[in-house]
PDB file of C-alpha atoms in Angstrom:
ATOM      1  CA  UNK A   1      98.530 119.515  40.509  1.00  0.00           C
ATOM      2  CA  UNK A   2     100.189 122.949  40.408  1.00  0.00           C
ATOM      3  CA  UNK A   3     100.914 122.655  44.101  1.00  0.00           C
ATOM      4  CA  UNK A   4     104.617 123.140  44.878  1.00  0.00           C
ATOM      5  CA  UNK A   5     106.687 120.491  46.578  1.00  0.00           C
ATOM      6  CA  UNK A   6     107.032 122.662  49.649  1.00  0.00           C
ATOM      7  CA  UNK A   7     103.285 123.217  49.882  1.00  0.00           C
ATOM      8  CA  UNK A   8     102.682 119.475  49.532  1.00  0.00           C
ATOM      9  CA  UNK A   9     105.015 118.781  52.415  1.00  0.00           C
ATOM     10  CA  UNK A  10     103.211 121.332  54.529  1.00  0.00           C
ATOM     11  CA  UNK A  11      99.766 119.966  53.658  1.00  0.00           C
ATOM     12  CA  UNK A  12      98.215 119.568  57.097  1.00  0.00           C
ATOM     13  CA  UNK A  13      95.116 117.628  55.929  1.00  0.00           C
ATOM     14  CA  UNK A  14      97.396 115.218  54.054  1.00  0.00           C
ATOM     15  CA  UNK A  15      99.495 114.623  57.157  1.00  0.00           C
ATOM     16  CA  UNK A  16      96.332 114.284  59.265  1.00  0.00           C
ATOM     17  CA  UNK A  17      95.084 111.526  56.950  1.00  0.00           C
ATOM     18  CA  UNK A  18      98.266 109.570  57.663  1.00  0.00           C
ATOM     19  CA  UNK A  19      98.229 110.153  61.404  1.00  0.00           C
ATOM     20  CA  UNK A  20      96.088 107.147  62.548  1.00  0.00           C
ATOM     21  CA  UNK A  21      98.232 104.646  60.652  1.00  0.00           C
ATOM     22  CA  UNK A  22     101.407 106.455  61.663  1.00  0.00           C
ATOM     23  CA  UNK A  23     100.397 106.334  65.309  1.00  0.00           C
ATOM     24  CA  UNK A  24      99.625 102.618  65.113  1.00  0.00           C
ATOM     25  CA  UNK A  25     103.030 102.023  63.473  1.00  0.00           C
ATOM     26  CA  UNK A  26     104.837 103.942  66.233  1.00  0.00           C
ATOM     27  CA  UNK A  27     102.843 102.158  68.950  1.00  0.00           C
ATOM     28  CA  UNK A  28     103.815  98.762  67.567  1.00  0.00           C
ATOM     29  CA  UNK A  29     107.426  99.916  67.375  1.00  0.00           C
ATOM     30  CA  UNK A  30     107.600 101.447  70.853  1.00  0.00           C
ATOM     31  CA  UNK A  31     104.980  99.585  72.929  1.00  0.00           C
ATOM     32  CA  UNK A  32     103.637 102.770  74.526  1.00  0.00           C
ATOM     33  CA  UNK A  33     101.045 105.284  73.423  1.00  0.00           C
ATOM     34  CA  UNK A  34     102.898 108.079  75.214  1.00  0.00           C
ATOM     35  CA  UNK A  35     106.016 107.318  73.218  1.00  0.00           C
ATOM     36  CA  UNK A  36     104.007 106.833  70.027  1.00  0.00           C
ATOM     37  CA  UNK A  37     102.277 110.199  70.420  1.00  0.00           C
ATOM     38  CA  UNK A  38     105.613 111.881  71.092  1.00  0.00           C
ATOM     39  CA  UNK A  39     107.078 110.299  67.959  1.00  0.00           C
ATOM     40  CA  UNK A  40     104.129 111.373  65.795  1.00  0.00           C
ATOM     41  CA  UNK A  41     104.246 114.905  67.203  1.00  0.00           C
ATOM     42  CA  UNK A  42     107.985 115.139  66.522  1.00  0.00           C
ATOM     43  CA  UNK A  43     107.370 113.736  63.032  1.00  0.00           C
ATOM     44  CA  UNK A  44     104.847 116.488  62.322  1.00  0.00           C
ATOM     45  CA  UNK A  45     107.350 119.113  63.491  1.00  0.00           C
ATOM     46  CA  UNK A  46     110.097 117.705  61.283  1.00  0.00           C
ATOM     47  CA  UNK A  47     107.752 117.472  58.307  1.00  0.00           C
ATOM     48  CA  UNK A  48     106.901 121.131  58.837  1.00  0.00           C
ATOM     49  CA  UNK A  49     110.523 122.166  59.257  1.00  0.00           C
ATOM     50  CA  UNK A  50     111.915 120.026  56.432  1.00  0.00           C
ATOM     51  CA  UNK A  51     109.286 120.557  53.776  1.00  0.00           C
ATOM     52  CA  UNK A  52     111.767 122.096  51.367  1.00  0.00           C
ATOM     53  CA  UNK A  53     113.826 118.888  51.409  1.00  0.00           C
ATOM     54  CA  UNK A  54     110.975 116.779  50.024  1.00  0.00           C
ATOM     55  CA  UNK A  55     111.867 116.172  46.362  1.00  0.00           C
ATOM     56  CA  UNK A  56     109.004 113.841  45.455  1.00  0.00           C
ATOM     57  CA  UNK A  57     111.522 111.098  44.619  1.00  0.00           C
ATOM     58  CA  UNK A  58     109.290 108.919  46.781  1.00  0.00           C
ATOM     59  CA  UNK A  59     105.695 109.388  47.875  1.00  0.00           C
ATOM     60  CA  UNK A  60     104.825 111.863  50.600  1.00  0.00           C
ATOM     61  CA  UNK A  61     103.664 108.906  52.709  1.00  0.00           C
ATOM     62  CA  UNK A  62     106.999 107.104  52.357  1.00  0.00           C
ATOM     63  CA  UNK A  63     108.869 110.303  53.233  1.00  0.00           C
ATOM     64  CA  UNK A  64     106.772 110.831  56.378  1.00  0.00           C
ATOM     65  CA  UNK A  65     107.204 107.210  57.489  1.00  0.00           C
ATOM     66  CA  UNK A  66     110.971 107.553  56.914  1.00  0.00           C
ATOM     67  CA  UNK A  67     111.040 110.425  59.396  1.00  0.00           C
ATOM     68  CA  UNK A  68     108.870 108.543  61.904  1.00  0.00           C
ATOM     69  CA  UNK A  69     110.910 105.344  61.517  1.00  0.00           C
ATOM     70  CA  UNK A  70     114.162 107.167  62.172  1.00  0.00           C
ATOM     71  CA  UNK A  71     112.686 108.772  65.281  1.00  0.00           C
ATOM     72  CA  UNK A  72     111.527 105.379  66.581  1.00  0.00           C
ATOM     73  CA  UNK A  73     114.879 103.763  65.818  1.00  0.00           C
ATOM     74  CA  UNK A  74     116.729 106.553  67.618  1.00  0.00           C
ATOM     75  CA  UNK A  75     114.488 106.216  70.643  1.00  0.00           C
ATOM     76  CA  UNK A  76     114.851 102.431  70.760  1.00  0.00           C
ATOM     77  CA  UNK A  77     118.642 102.670  70.697  1.00  0.00           C
ATOM     78  CA  UNK A  78     118.453 104.606  73.964  1.00  0.00           C
ATOM     79  CA  UNK A  79     115.860 102.481  75.755  1.00  0.00           C
ATOM     80  CA  UNK A  80     115.444  99.020  77.195  1.00  0.00           C
ATOM     81  CA  UNK A  81     112.960  96.480  75.903  1.00  0.00           C
ATOM     82  CA  UNK A  82     109.399  96.953  77.109  1.00  0.00           C
ATOM     83  CA  UNK A  83     107.636  93.819  78.318  1.00  0.00           C
ATOM     84  CA  UNK A  84     104.740  92.364  80.297  1.00  0.00           C
ATOM     85  CA  UNK A  85     105.217  91.062  83.874  1.00  0.00           C
ATOM     86  CA  UNK A  86     104.516  87.429  82.970  1.00  0.00           C
ATOM     87  CA  UNK A  87     107.415  87.533  80.488  1.00  0.00           C
ATOM     88  CA  UNK A  88     109.938  88.858  83.020  1.00  0.00           C
ATOM     89  CA  UNK A  89     109.162  87.097  86.282  1.00  0.00           C
ATOM     90  CA  UNK A  90     107.909  83.811  87.671  1.00  0.00           C
ATOM     91  CA  UNK A  91     104.559  83.787  89.490  1.00  0.00           C
ATOM     92  CA  UNK A  92     104.601  84.868  93.113  1.00  0.00           C
ATOM     93  CA  UNK A  93     105.835  82.224  95.537  1.00  0.00           C
ATOM     94  CA  UNK A  94     104.300  83.968  98.546  1.00  0.00           C
ATOM     95  CA  UNK A  95     101.108  86.003  98.497  1.00  0.00           C
ATOM     96  CA  UNK A  96     101.794  89.441  99.928  1.00  0.00           C
ATOM     97  CA  UNK A  97     100.735  92.938  98.987  1.00  0.00           C
ATOM     98  CA  UNK A  98     102.653  93.904  95.838  1.00  0.00           C
ATOM     99  CA  UNK A  99     105.386  96.456  96.463  1.00  0.00           C
ATOM    100  CA  UNK A 100     108.193  96.223  93.921  1.00  0.00           C
ATOM    101  CA  UNK A 101     107.551  98.128  90.704  1.00  0.00           C
ATOM    102  CA  UNK A 102     109.382  98.989  87.523  1.00  0.00           C
ATOM    103  CA  UNK A 103     109.113 102.455  85.927  1.00  0.00           C
ATOM    104  CA  UNK A 104     106.376 103.035  83.372  1.00  0.00           C
ATOM    105  CA  UNK A 105     109.028 102.972  80.647  1.00  0.00           C
ATOM    106  CA  UNK A 106     109.617  99.255  81.354  1.00  0.00           C
ATOM    107  CA  UNK A 107     106.113  98.103  80.474  1.00  0.00           C
ATOM    108  CA  UNK A 108     103.919  97.643  77.444  1.00  0.00           C
ATOM    109  CA  UNK A 109     100.686  99.599  77.924  1.00  0.00           C
ATOM    110  CA  UNK A 110      97.316  99.199  76.175  1.00  0.00           C
ATOM    111  CA  UNK A 111      96.230 101.635  73.496  1.00  0.00           C
ATOM    112  CA  UNK A 112      92.922 103.219  72.516  1.00  0.00           C
ATOM    113  CA  UNK A 113      91.723 103.232  68.912  1.00  0.00           C
ATOM    114  CA  UNK A 114      93.831 105.312  66.543  1.00  0.00           C
ATOM    115  CA  UNK A 115      90.989 106.776  64.531  1.00  0.00           C
ATOM    116  CA  UNK A 116      88.634 105.967  61.691  1.00  0.00           C
ATOM    117  CA  UNK A 117      91.300 105.417  59.067  1.00  0.00           C
ATOM    118  CA  UNK A 118      90.239 102.499  56.804  1.00  0.00           C
ATOM    119  CA  UNK A 119      93.836 101.240  56.630  1.00  0.00           C
ATOM    120  CA  UNK A 120      93.978 101.173  60.427  1.00  0.00           C
ATOM    121  CA  UNK A 121      90.787  99.130  60.615  1.00  0.00           C
ATOM    122  CA  UNK A 122      92.266  96.563  58.263  1.00  0.00           C
ATOM    123  CA  UNK A 123      95.602  96.050  59.995  1.00  0.00           C
ATOM    124  CA  UNK A 124      94.949  96.671  63.629  1.00  0.00           C
ATOM    125  CA  UNK A 125      93.237  93.688  65.203  1.00  0.00           C
ATOM    126  CA  UNK A 126      95.402  90.606  65.645  1.00  0.00           C
ATOM    127  CA  UNK A 127      98.607  92.654  65.311  1.00  0.00           C
ATOM    128  CA  UNK A 128      97.518  94.964  68.118  1.00  0.00           C
ATOM    129  CA  UNK A 129      97.045  92.254  70.699  1.00  0.00           C
ATOM    130  CA  UNK A 130      99.222  92.843  73.715  1.00  0.00           C
ATOM    131  CA  UNK A 131     101.021  89.514  73.269  1.00  0.00           C
ATOM    132  CA  UNK A 132     101.904  90.482  69.684  1.00  0.00           C
ATOM    133  CA  UNK A 133     103.222  93.855  70.841  1.00  0.00           C
ATOM    134  CA  UNK A 134     105.325  91.959  73.405  1.00  0.00           C
ATOM    135  CA  UNK A 135     106.678  89.653  70.675  1.00  0.00           C
ATOM    136  CA  UNK A 136     107.609  92.638  68.523  1.00  0.00           C
ATOM    137  CA  UNK A 137     109.700  94.066  71.337  1.00  0.00           C
ATOM    138  CA  UNK A 138     111.975  91.000  71.191  1.00  0.00           C
ATOM    139  CA  UNK A 139     113.165  92.031  67.708  1.00  0.00           C
ATOM    140  CA  UNK A 140     116.086  94.352  66.994  1.00  0.00           C
ATOM    141  CA  UNK A 141     114.617  97.776  66.109  1.00  0.00           C
ATOM    142  CA  UNK A 142     115.302  97.732  62.360  1.00  0.00           C
ATOM    143  CA  UNK A 143     113.987  94.179  61.959  1.00  0.00           C
ATOM    144  CA  UNK A 144     110.943  95.254  63.948  1.00  0.00           C
ATOM    145  CA  UNK A 145     110.277  98.122  61.538  1.00  0.00           C
ATOM    146  CA  UNK A 146     110.699  95.843  58.505  1.00  0.00           C
ATOM    147  CA  UNK A 147     108.336  93.209  59.879  1.00  0.00           C
ATOM    148  CA  UNK A 148     105.658  95.759  60.831  1.00  0.00           C
ATOM    149  CA  UNK A 149     105.744  97.475  57.453  1.00  0.00           C
ATOM    150  CA  UNK A 150     105.754  94.168  55.533  1.00  0.00           C
ATOM    151  CA  UNK A 151     103.583  91.767  57.540  1.00  0.00           C
ATOM    152  CA  UNK A 152     101.242  94.274  59.173  1.00  0.00           C
ATOM    153  CA  UNK A 153     100.981  97.142  56.689  1.00  0.00           C
ATOM    154  CA  UNK A 154     101.691  94.935  53.649  1.00  0.00           C
ATOM    155  CA  UNK A 155     104.133  97.339  52.028  1.00  0.00           C
ATOM    156  CA  UNK A 156     106.356  96.214  49.178  1.00  0.00           C
ATOM    157  CA  UNK A 157     110.018  95.495  49.818  1.00  0.00           C
ATOM    158  CA  UNK A 158     110.857  98.415  47.512  1.00  0.00           C
ATOM    159  CA  UNK A 159     108.760 100.857  49.535  1.00  0.00           C
ATOM    160  CA  UNK A 160     110.220  99.563  52.806  1.00  0.00           C
ATOM    161  CA  UNK A 161     113.726  99.912  51.383  1.00  0.00           C
ATOM    162  CA  UNK A 162     113.027 103.535  50.467  1.00  0.00           C
ATOM    163  CA  UNK A 163     111.603 104.198  53.920  1.00  0.00           C
ATOM    164  CA  UNK A 164     114.413 102.619  55.916  1.00  0.00           C
ATOM    165  CA  UNK A 165     117.319 103.486  53.582  1.00  0.00           C
ATOM    166  CA  UNK A 166     118.047  99.814  52.902  1.00  0.00           C
ATOM    167  CA  UNK A 167     118.382  97.757  49.754  1.00  0.00           C
ATOM    168  CA  UNK A 168     115.453  95.470  48.855  1.00  0.00           C
ATOM    169  CA  UNK A 169     117.759  92.487  49.419  1.00  0.00           C
ATOM    170  CA  UNK A 170     118.601  93.766  52.925  1.00  0.00           C
ATOM    171  CA  UNK A 171     114.890  94.226  53.620  1.00  0.00           C
ATOM    172  CA  UNK A 172     114.144  90.630  52.629  1.00  0.00           C
ATOM    173  CA  UNK A 173     117.040  89.338  54.731  1.00  0.00           C
ATOM    174  CA  UNK A 174     115.925  91.352  57.784  1.00  0.00           C
ATOM    175  CA  UNK A 175     112.356  90.152  57.284  1.00  0.00           C
ATOM    176  CA  UNK A 176     113.449  86.505  57.213  1.00  0.00           C
ATOM    177  CA  UNK A 177     115.461  86.912  60.421  1.00  0.00           C
ATOM    178  CA  UNK A 178     112.606  88.742  62.123  1.00  0.00           C
ATOM    179  CA  UNK A 179     110.096  86.047  61.234  1.00  0.00           C
ATOM    180  CA  UNK A 180     112.455  83.332  62.488  1.00  0.00           C
ATOM    181  CA  UNK A 181     112.912  85.176  65.791  1.00  0.00           C
ATOM    182  CA  UNK A 182     109.155  85.621  66.203  1.00  0.00           C
ATOM    183  CA  UNK A 183     108.600  81.913  65.505  1.00  0.00           C
ATOM    184  CA  UNK A 184     111.220  80.892  68.078  1.00  0.00           C
ATOM    185  CA  UNK A 185     110.144  83.315  70.796  1.00  0.00           C
ATOM    186  CA  UNK A 186     108.502  81.533  73.711  1.00  0.00           C
ATOM    187  CA  UNK A 187     106.852  84.281  75.713  1.00  0.00           C
ATOM    188  CA  UNK A 188     104.467  83.324  78.465  1.00  0.00           C
ATOM    189  CA  UNK A 189     102.160  86.173  77.424  1.00  0.00           C
ATOM    190  CA  UNK A 190     101.769  84.530  74.020  1.00  0.00           C
ATOM    191  CA  UNK A 191     100.821  81.225  75.650  1.00  0.00           C
ATOM    192  CA  UNK A 192      98.267  82.990  77.853  1.00  0.00           C
ATOM    193  CA  UNK A 193      96.748  84.948  75.007  1.00  0.00           C
ATOM    194  CA  UNK A 194      93.372  83.964  73.631  1.00  0.00           C
ATOM    195  CA  UNK A 195      94.590  85.101  70.198  1.00  0.00           C
ATOM    196  CA  UNK A 196      91.576  86.182  68.117  1.00  0.00           C
ATOM    197  CA  UNK A 197      88.952  85.072  70.648  1.00  0.00           C
ATOM    198  CA  UNK A 198      87.316  87.795  72.683  1.00  0.00           C
ATOM    199  CA  UNK A 199      85.761  87.135  76.108  1.00  0.00           C
ATOM    200  CA  UNK A 200      82.068  86.331  76.039  1.00  0.00           C
ATOM    201  CA  UNK A 201      79.903  89.267  77.182  1.00  0.00           C
ATOM    202  CA  UNK A 202      78.225  87.013  79.761  1.00  0.00           C
ATOM    203  CA  UNK A 203      81.603  86.124  81.299  1.00  0.00           C
ATOM    204  CA  UNK A 204      82.547  89.795  81.498  1.00  0.00           C
ATOM    205  CA  UNK A 205      79.204  90.556  83.159  1.00  0.00           C
ATOM    206  CA  UNK A 206      79.785  87.834  85.748  1.00  0.00           C
ATOM    207  CA  UNK A 207      83.286  89.171  86.385  1.00  0.00           C
ATOM    208  CA  UNK A 208      81.936  92.692  86.898  1.00  0.00           C
ATOM    209  CA  UNK A 209      79.192  91.471  89.225  1.00  0.00           C
ATOM    210  CA  UNK A 210      81.535  89.299  91.313  1.00  0.00           C
ATOM    211  CA  UNK A 211      84.194  92.007  91.565  1.00  0.00           C
ATOM    212  CA  UNK A 212      81.828  94.874  92.356  1.00  0.00           C
ATOM    213  CA  UNK A 213      80.203  92.765  95.083  1.00  0.00           C
ATOM    214  CA  UNK A 214      83.680  91.522  95.959  1.00  0.00           C
ATOM    215  CA  UNK A 215      82.424  87.982  96.207  1.00  0.00           C
ATOM    216  CA  UNK A 216      85.806  86.240  96.217  1.00  0.00           C
ATOM    217  CA  UNK A 217      84.408  82.726  95.777  1.00  0.00           C
ATOM    218  CA  UNK A 218      82.330  83.772  92.780  1.00  0.00           C
ATOM    219  CA  UNK A 219      85.239  85.737  91.338  1.00  0.00           C
ATOM    220  CA  UNK A 220      87.804  82.956  91.617  1.00  0.00           C
ATOM    221  CA  UNK A 221      85.301  80.436  90.227  1.00  0.00           C
ATOM    222  CA  UNK A 222      85.438  82.300  86.916  1.00  0.00           C
ATOM    223  CA  UNK A 223      89.137  81.501  86.486  1.00  0.00           C
ATOM    224  CA  UNK A 224      90.698  78.539  84.739  1.00  0.00           C
ATOM    225  CA  UNK A 225      92.693  76.248  87.048  1.00  0.00           C
ATOM    226  CA  UNK A 226      95.889  77.817  85.706  1.00  0.00           C
ATOM    227  CA  UNK A 227      94.357  81.288  85.572  1.00  0.00           C
ATOM    228  CA  UNK A 228      96.504  84.226  86.547  1.00  0.00           C
ATOM    229  CA  UNK A 229      96.528  87.955  87.146  1.00  0.00           C
ATOM    230  CA  UNK A 230      99.274  90.514  86.489  1.00  0.00           C
ATOM    231  CA  UNK A 231      99.393  94.157  87.550  1.00  0.00           C
ATOM    232  CA  UNK A 232     101.898  96.410  85.779  1.00  0.00           C
ATOM    233  CA  UNK A 233     103.799  98.400  87.068  1.00  0.00           C
ATOM    234  CA  UNK A 234     104.131  95.770  89.835  1.00  0.00           C
ATOM    235  CA  UNK A 235     106.534  92.922  89.150  1.00  0.00           C
ATOM    236  CA  UNK A 236     104.398  90.474  91.101  1.00  0.00           C
ATOM    237  CA  UNK A 237     101.808  88.328  89.357  1.00  0.00           C
ATOM    238  CA  UNK A 238      99.569  85.539  90.668  1.00  0.00           C
ATOM    239  CA  UNK A 239      98.788  82.102  89.222  1.00  0.00           C
ATOM    240  CA  UNK A 240      96.315  79.458  90.375  1.00  0.00           C
ATOM    241  CA  UNK A 241      92.951  79.658  92.117  1.00  0.00           C
ATOM    242  CA  UNK A 242      94.300  79.223  95.637  1.00  0.00           C
ATOM    243  CA  UNK A 243      96.774  82.084  95.264  1.00  0.00           C
ATOM    244  CA  UNK A 244      94.181  84.272  93.561  1.00  0.00           C
ATOM    245  CA  UNK A 245      91.763  83.696  96.441  1.00  0.00           C
ATOM    246  CA  UNK A 246      94.482  84.522  98.968  1.00  0.00           C
ATOM    247  CA  UNK A 247      95.435  87.666  97.072  1.00  0.00           C
ATOM    248  CA  UNK A 248      91.861  88.936  96.779  1.00  0.00           C
ATOM    249  CA  UNK A 249      91.358  88.327 100.505  1.00  0.00           C
ATOM    250  CA  UNK A 250      94.536  90.257 101.266  1.00  0.00           C
ATOM    251  CA  UNK A 251      93.559  93.239  99.108  1.00  0.00           C
ATOM    252  CA  UNK A 252      89.856  93.365  99.949  1.00  0.00           C
ATOM    253  CA  UNK A 253      90.319  96.636 101.845  1.00  0.00           C
ATOM    254  CA  UNK A 254      91.665  98.250  98.707  1.00  0.00           C
ATOM    255  CA  UNK A 255      89.265  96.945  96.052  1.00  0.00           C
ATOM    256  CA  UNK A 256      85.948  96.591  97.859  1.00  0.00           C
ATOM    257  CA  UNK A 257      83.450  99.146  96.611  1.00  0.00           C
ATOM    258  CA  UNK A 258      84.989  99.391  93.143  1.00  0.00           C
ATOM    259  CA  UNK A 259      82.966  99.893  89.980  1.00  0.00           C
ATOM    260  CA  UNK A 260      83.725  99.178  86.344  1.00  0.00           C
ATOM    261  CA  UNK A 261      83.167 101.138  83.137  1.00  0.00           C
ATOM    262  CA  UNK A 262      83.410  99.210  79.840  1.00  0.00           C
ATOM    263  CA  UNK A 263      86.103 100.324  77.399  1.00  0.00           C
ATOM    264  CA  UNK A 264      87.884  98.867  74.378  1.00  0.00           C
ATOM    265  CA  UNK A 265      91.647  98.534  73.914  1.00  0.00           C
ATOM    266  CA  UNK A 266      94.094  97.568  71.182  1.00  0.00           C
ATOM    267  CA  UNK A 267      91.853  97.437  68.174  1.00  0.00           C
ATOM    268  CA  UNK A 268      88.448  96.988  69.782  1.00  0.00           C
ATOM    269  CA  UNK A 269      89.216  94.323  72.398  1.00  0.00           C
ATOM    270  CA  UNK A 270      86.715  94.641  75.302  1.00  0.00           C
ATOM    271  CA  UNK A 271      88.174  95.706  78.634  1.00  0.00           C
ATOM    272  CA  UNK A 272      87.026  97.144  81.958  1.00  0.00           C
ATOM    273  CA  UNK A 273      88.150 100.350  83.646  1.00  0.00           C
ATOM    274  CA  UNK A 274      88.174  99.988  87.438  1.00  0.00           C
ATOM    275  CA  UNK A 275      87.320 102.907  89.710  1.00  0.00           C
ATOM    276  CA  UNK A 276      88.082 102.456  93.399  1.00  0.00           C
ATOM    277  CA  UNK A 277      86.871 104.387  96.456  1.00  0.00           C
ATOM    278  CA  UNK A 278      88.827 107.596  96.899  1.00  0.00           C
ATOM    279  CA  UNK A 279      89.912 109.222 100.109  1.00  0.00           C
ATOM    280  CA  UNK A 280      87.639 111.479 102.141  1.00  0.00           C
ATOM    281  CA  UNK A 281      84.456 110.604 100.216  1.00  0.00           C
ATOM    282  CA  UNK A 282      85.936 111.848  96.963  1.00  0.00           C
ATOM    283  CA  UNK A 283      83.789 109.421  95.024  1.00  0.00           C
ATOM    284  CA  UNK A 284      85.401 106.707  92.930  1.00  0.00           C
ATOM    285  CA  UNK A 285      88.745 107.438  91.314  1.00  0.00           C
ATOM    286  CA  UNK A 286      90.656 105.753  88.448  1.00  0.00           C
ATOM    287  CA  UNK A 287      92.735 102.737  89.347  1.00  0.00           C
ATOM    288  CA  UNK A 288      93.365 100.182  86.586  1.00  0.00           C
ATOM    289  CA  UNK A 289      92.209  98.860  83.223  1.00  0.00           C
ATOM    290  CA  UNK A 290      91.464  95.115  83.217  1.00  0.00           C
ATOM    291  CA  UNK A 291      92.170  93.254  79.979  1.00  0.00           C
ATOM    292  CA  UNK A 292      90.719  89.757  80.271  1.00  0.00           C
ATOM    293  CA  UNK A 293      91.883  86.796  78.182  1.00  0.00           C
ATOM    294  CA  UNK A 294      89.863  83.597  78.226  1.00  0.00           C
ATOM    295  CA  UNK A 295      90.067  79.909  77.459  1.00  0.00           C
ATOM    296  CA  UNK A 296      87.034  77.636  77.196  1.00  0.00           C
ATOM    297  CA  UNK A 297      84.763  80.327  78.664  1.00  0.00           C
ATOM    298  CA  UNK A 298      87.006  80.684  81.701  1.00  0.00           C
ATOM    299  CA  UNK A 299      89.403  83.480  82.588  1.00  0.00           C
ATOM    300  CA  UNK A 300      92.981  82.548  81.752  1.00  0.00           C
ATOM    301  CA  UNK A 301      94.666  85.897  82.388  1.00  0.00           C
ATOM    302  CA  UNK A 302      93.589  89.250  83.786  1.00  0.00           C
ATOM    303  CA  UNK A 303      96.051  92.013  82.980  1.00  0.00           C
ATOM    304  CA  UNK A 304      95.244  94.885  85.314  1.00  0.00           C
ATOM    305  CA  UNK A 305      97.157  97.888  83.998  1.00  0.00           C
ATOM    306  CA  UNK A 306      97.395 100.115  87.051  1.00  0.00           C
ATOM    307  CA  UNK A 307      97.939 103.565  85.643  1.00  0.00           C
ATOM    308  CA  UNK A 308      95.450 106.357  86.330  1.00  0.00           C
ATOM    309  CA  UNK A 309      96.861 108.427  83.453  1.00  0.00           C
ATOM    310  CA  UNK A 310      95.493 105.865  81.002  1.00  0.00           C
ATOM    311  CA  UNK A 311      91.957 106.906  81.857  1.00  0.00           C
ATOM    312  CA  UNK A 312      92.142 110.340  80.260  1.00  0.00           C
ATOM    313  CA  UNK A 313      93.806 108.846  77.196  1.00  0.00           C
ATOM    314  CA  UNK A 314      90.830 106.483  76.807  1.00  0.00           C
ATOM    315  CA  UNK A 315      88.368 109.361  77.256  1.00  0.00           C
ATOM    316  CA  UNK A 316      87.147 108.029  80.612  1.00  0.00           C
ATOM    317  CA  UNK A 317      85.769 110.278  83.375  1.00  0.00           C
ATOM    318  CA  UNK A 318      88.086 111.613  86.072  1.00  0.00           C
ATOM    319  CA  UNK A 319      85.844 110.253  88.811  1.00  0.00           C
ATOM    320  CA  UNK A 320      82.528 108.466  89.419  1.00  0.00           C
ATOM    321  CA  UNK A 321      79.956 109.200  92.104  1.00  0.00           C
ATOM    322  CA  UNK A 322      79.560 106.487  94.673  1.00  0.00           C
TER     323      UNK A 322
END
């Protein structure tokens, strides 16, 4: 206990113990692991640089989260709301090859696990679902921070007030408004979500088999009548078995010969990483990560996040042999 205040602030193991929860907080705030990692890295730099300013008037944890919260709030003031395609556009009226995209900064992207932190294991599951992340993005930034710290991390209003430089009364008021906004929000992604239900392993196996064989009839048969597929960063998304069949037929040349590797996203939710044939016999190269939501043992929504850079973040191989 003879450790000085400055040494406490520079305690790397202490900061490292907070990092998984801090990363999950920043991901919920920002909707992107790239942005979350940047925020946590900048937080660590500011903690290092500002150690002498830590007066132990609050806990070290509260002080660190104050820095991270301010960084997230600053970033959100300068950026547009991230979303999922189904929340921004209507389903495709004509089935063509997708062309129009939005920049990566427009989309919510899946996340890997944040680490073995016990706190992270407790708070991560239902509040890490992609539809929940999308709902969070509808909130003003400060309300978003209050709701995450209160309803996800279960902090006291006093601790939140210290973190966000607000009064406890202002925290409670912001929390009430945030909850009301979340209750009123009518996002299509929330309707399509399976909530706490994960896809049955047998259904995933049938999806893998049908896709790898590119048996379109067998693949489409796995979908619910209102089943759909979205493909960030493309704006276009498909709904209904007839349109899905037409789309798969149109893109056969691109997807045939693909293989899947199982992976988990957003708090342990099972997903599939798709590798597609590369050019000039280069083996199979990263293409997209399929997150499958189900209803009554049928596929309701496949979110195919087409972003090869995600593969290294999830610890997936750079290529597969054919």
